[in-house]
Amino acid sequence: MCDVPMDGISVSDLGPAVLSILKSPKDYIGKNIGLSAEKLTVAQYAAIMSKVSGKVIKDAKMPPDVYEKLPFGGAEEMASMFKFYLMIPDRDVALTHKLNPNTKSFQQWLEEKKEAFIKAL
């Protein structure tokens, strides 16, 4: 991913943010609103996953064009998502936290899901 930061947010944090938008339509009508809890590189995501799981997780440093050829369902779609992130989409971390002050960081979210995450490894 060329060390490009990727936006991330827990699905459970989206609802309260959207509710805030719906409660203030005059402030947001006609605007494109990009939500993000934080922007992390793949290496930063891997470091957090390593810290939480106690296992070494590394950035494979695989470009999207190689990733899309991997032999599993969804590889092409994921590669398309990675290509999108390389375009550095406009997401507003500060606005997200204003709309939902309880928005979790990736590490906070992963700590909450630690047991399921470790089991999935």
PDB file of C-alpha atoms in Angstrom:
ATOM      1  CA  MET A   1       0.000   0.000   0.000  1.00  0.00           C
ATOM      2  CA  CYS A   2       3.027   2.239  -0.365  1.00  0.00           C
ATOM      3  CA  ASP A   3       2.757   3.472   3.229  1.00  0.00           C
ATOM      4  CA  VAL A   4      -0.374   5.449   2.351  1.00  0.00           C
ATOM      5  CA  PRO A   5      -2.565   5.946   5.430  1.00  0.00           C
ATOM      6  CA  MET A   6      -5.933   4.219   5.201  1.00  0.00           C
ATOM      7  CA  ASP A   7      -9.038   5.487   6.923  1.00  0.00           C
ATOM      8  CA  GLY A   8     -10.840   3.177   9.280  1.00  0.00           C
ATOM      9  CA  ILE A   9     -13.894   3.236  11.501  1.00  0.00           C
ATOM     10  CA  SER A  10     -15.948   0.657  13.354  1.00  0.00           C
ATOM     11  CA  VAL A  11     -19.373   0.064  11.855  1.00  0.00           C
ATOM     12  CA  SER A  12     -20.828   0.508  15.348  1.00  0.00           C
ATOM     13  CA  ASP A  13     -19.392   4.049  15.447  1.00  0.00           C
ATOM     14  CA  LEU A  14     -21.133   5.054  12.222  1.00  0.00           C
ATOM     15  CA  GLY A  15     -24.693   5.023  13.606  1.00  0.00           C
ATOM     16  CA  PRO A  16     -24.159   7.732  16.241  1.00  0.00           C
ATOM     17  CA  ALA A  17     -22.287   9.883  13.703  1.00  0.00           C
ATOM     18  CA  VAL A  18     -25.079   9.553  11.150  1.00  0.00           C
ATOM     19  CA  LEU A  19     -27.651  10.335  13.850  1.00  0.00           C
ATOM     20  CA  SER A  20     -25.783  13.565  14.626  1.00  0.00           C
ATOM     21  CA  ILE A  21     -25.909  14.477  10.937  1.00  0.00           C
ATOM     22  CA  LEU A  22     -29.638  13.752  10.751  1.00  0.00           C
ATOM     23  CA  LYS A  23     -30.270  15.911  13.820  1.00  0.00           C
ATOM     24  CA  SER A  24     -28.592  18.900  12.118  1.00  0.00           C
ATOM     25  CA  PRO A  25     -29.719  18.722   8.490  1.00  0.00           C
ATOM     26  CA  LYS A  26     -29.079  22.411   7.788  1.00  0.00           C
ATOM     27  CA  ASP A  27     -25.394  21.927   8.612  1.00  0.00           C
ATOM     28  CA  TYR A  28     -24.902  18.928   6.343  1.00  0.00           C
ATOM     29  CA  ILE A  29     -27.474  18.905   3.535  1.00  0.00           C
ATOM     30  CA  GLY A  30     -25.815  18.799   0.132  1.00  0.00           C
ATOM     31  CA  LYS A  31     -22.386  18.025   1.603  1.00  0.00           C
ATOM     32  CA  ASN A  32     -20.231  14.986   0.993  1.00  0.00           C
ATOM     33  CA  ILE A  33     -19.214  13.716   4.425  1.00  0.00           C
ATOM     34  CA  GLY A  34     -16.325  11.274   4.721  1.00  0.00           C
ATOM     35  CA  LEU A  35     -16.084   9.610   8.123  1.00  0.00           C
ATOM     36  CA  SER A  36     -12.934   8.134   9.648  1.00  0.00           C
ATOM     37  CA  ALA A  37     -11.857   7.311  13.186  1.00  0.00           C
ATOM     38  CA  GLU A  38      -8.186   7.592  12.217  1.00  0.00           C
ATOM     39  CA  LYS A  39      -5.724   7.173   9.372  1.00  0.00           C
ATOM     40  CA  LEU A  40      -3.132   4.406   9.728  1.00  0.00           C
ATOM     41  CA  THR A  41      -0.669   2.787   7.357  1.00  0.00           C
ATOM     42  CA  VAL A  42      -0.742  -0.972   6.878  1.00  0.00           C
ATOM     43  CA  ALA A  43       2.446  -1.150   8.974  1.00  0.00           C
ATOM     44  CA  GLN A  44       0.674   0.727  11.789  1.00  0.00           C
ATOM     45  CA  TYR A  45      -2.353  -1.592  11.577  1.00  0.00           C
ATOM     46  CA  ALA A  46       0.023  -4.581  11.696  1.00  0.00           C
ATOM     47  CA  ALA A  47       1.874  -3.177  14.723  1.00  0.00           C
ATOM     48  CA  ILE A  48      -1.405  -2.723  16.605  1.00  0.00           C
ATOM     49  CA  MET A  49      -2.555  -6.234  15.686  1.00  0.00           C
ATOM     50  CA  SER A  50       0.806  -7.605  16.853  1.00  0.00           C
ATOM     51  CA  LYS A  51       0.573  -5.734  20.144  1.00  0.00           C
ATOM     52  CA  VAL A  52      -2.980  -6.883  20.860  1.00  0.00           C
ATOM     53  CA  SER A  53      -2.533 -10.503  19.734  1.00  0.00           C
ATOM     54  CA  GLY A  54       0.993 -11.110  20.973  1.00  0.00           C
ATOM     55  CA  LYS A  55       1.810 -12.546  17.532  1.00  0.00           C
ATOM     56  CA  VAL A  56       4.037 -11.009  14.882  1.00  0.00           C
ATOM     57  CA  ILE A  57       1.930  -9.548  12.084  1.00  0.00           C
ATOM     58  CA  LYS A  58       3.703  -7.797   9.222  1.00  0.00           C
ATOM     59  CA  ASP A  59       2.818  -5.671   6.235  1.00  0.00           C
ATOM     60  CA  ALA A  60       3.200  -7.939   3.192  1.00  0.00           C
ATOM     61  CA  LYS A  61       4.021  -4.842   1.110  1.00  0.00           C
ATOM     62  CA  MET A  62       1.988  -6.247  -1.756  1.00  0.00           C
ATOM     63  CA  PRO A  63       0.774  -3.811  -4.424  1.00  0.00           C
ATOM     64  CA  PRO A  64      -2.925  -3.996  -5.357  1.00  0.00           C
ATOM     65  CA  ASP A  65      -2.145  -5.348  -8.843  1.00  0.00           C
ATOM     66  CA  VAL A  66      -0.496  -8.413  -7.287  1.00  0.00           C
ATOM     67  CA  TYR A  67      -3.122  -8.733  -4.538  1.00  0.00           C
ATOM     68  CA  GLU A  68      -6.008  -8.955  -7.032  1.00  0.00           C
ATOM     69  CA  LYS A  69      -4.472 -12.117  -8.532  1.00  0.00           C
ATOM     70  CA  LEU A  70      -4.483 -14.031  -5.242  1.00  0.00           C
ATOM     71  CA  PRO A  71      -6.540 -17.241  -5.384  1.00  0.00           C
ATOM     72  CA  PHE A  72      -9.381 -16.453  -2.993  1.00  0.00           C
ATOM     73  CA  GLY A  73     -12.851 -15.031  -3.353  1.00  0.00           C
ATOM     74  CA  GLY A  74     -12.915 -11.284  -2.916  1.00  0.00           C
ATOM     75  CA  ALA A  75      -9.261 -10.668  -3.836  1.00  0.00           C
ATOM     76  CA  GLU A  76     -10.208  -8.458  -6.797  1.00  0.00           C
ATOM     77  CA  GLU A  77     -12.662  -6.439  -4.714  1.00  0.00           C
ATOM     78  CA  MET A  78     -10.114  -5.938  -1.948  1.00  0.00           C
ATOM     79  CA  ALA A  79      -7.490  -4.890  -4.502  1.00  0.00           C
ATOM     80  CA  SER A  80      -9.962  -2.326  -5.860  1.00  0.00           C
ATOM     81  CA  MET A  81     -10.447  -1.000  -2.326  1.00  0.00           C
ATOM     82  CA  PHE A  82      -6.668  -0.735  -1.896  1.00  0.00           C
ATOM     83  CA  LYS A  83      -6.403   1.159  -5.196  1.00  0.00           C
ATOM     84  CA  PHE A  84      -9.067   3.547  -3.917  1.00  0.00           C
ATOM     85  CA  TYR A  85      -7.057   4.171  -0.742  1.00  0.00           C
ATOM     86  CA  LEU A  86      -4.003   4.994  -2.861  1.00  0.00           C
ATOM     87  CA  MET A  87      -6.033   7.910  -4.249  1.00  0.00           C
ATOM     88  CA  ILE A  88      -6.187   9.260  -0.654  1.00  0.00           C
ATOM     89  CA  PRO A  89      -9.942   9.787  -0.294  1.00  0.00           C
ATOM     90  CA  ASP A  90     -11.201  12.818   1.599  1.00  0.00           C
ATOM     91  CA  ARG A  91     -12.216  11.657   5.080  1.00  0.00           C
ATOM     92  CA  ASP A  92     -12.526  13.982   8.058  1.00  0.00           C
ATOM     93  CA  VAL A  93     -11.245  12.502  11.320  1.00  0.00           C
ATOM     94  CA  ALA A  94     -11.970  15.649  13.356  1.00  0.00           C
ATOM     95  CA  LEU A  95     -15.541  15.885  12.055  1.00  0.00           C
ATOM     96  CA  THR A  96     -16.088  12.198  12.777  1.00  0.00           C
ATOM     97  CA  HIS A  97     -15.057  12.676  16.408  1.00  0.00           C
ATOM     98  CA  LYS A  98     -17.237  15.794  16.639  1.00  0.00           C
ATOM     99  CA  LEU A  99     -20.246  13.866  15.340  1.00  0.00           C
ATOM    100  CA  ASN A 100     -19.545  10.883  17.608  1.00  0.00           C
ATOM    101  CA  PRO A 101     -17.218  11.738  20.503  1.00  0.00           C
ATOM    102  CA  ASN A 102     -17.149   8.039  21.465  1.00  0.00           C
ATOM    103  CA  THR A 103     -15.588   6.960  18.171  1.00  0.00           C
ATOM    104  CA  LYS A 104     -12.976   4.290  18.908  1.00  0.00           C
ATOM    105  CA  SER A 105      -9.463   4.050  17.552  1.00  0.00           C
ATOM    106  CA  PHE A 106      -8.493   0.822  15.783  1.00  0.00           C
ATOM    107  CA  GLN A 107      -6.575  -0.268  18.878  1.00  0.00           C
ATOM    108  CA  GLN A 108      -9.554   0.392  21.174  1.00  0.00           C
ATOM    109  CA  TRP A 109     -11.842  -1.525  18.823  1.00  0.00           C
ATOM    110  CA  LEU A 110      -9.396  -4.424  18.503  1.00  0.00           C
ATOM    111  CA  GLU A 111      -8.929  -4.623  22.283  1.00  0.00           C
ATOM    112  CA  GLU A 112     -12.720  -5.016  22.561  1.00  0.00           C
ATOM    113  CA  LYS A 113     -12.675  -7.768  19.900  1.00  0.00           C
ATOM    114  CA  LYS A 114      -9.407  -9.336  21.083  1.00  0.00           C
ATOM    115  CA  GLU A 115     -10.765 -12.802  21.868  1.00  0.00           C
ATOM    116  CA  ALA A 116     -12.499 -13.180  18.494  1.00  0.00           C
ATOM    117  CA  PHE A 117      -9.476 -11.724  16.685  1.00  0.00           C
ATOM    118  CA  ILE A 118      -7.028 -14.156  18.282  1.00  0.00           C
ATOM    119  CA  LYS A 119      -9.400 -17.049  17.598  1.00  0.00           C
ATOM    120  CA  ALA A 120      -9.595 -16.000  13.927  1.00  0.00           C
ATOM    121  CA  LEU A 121      -5.808 -16.067  13.614  1.00  0.00           C
TER     122      LEU A 121
END
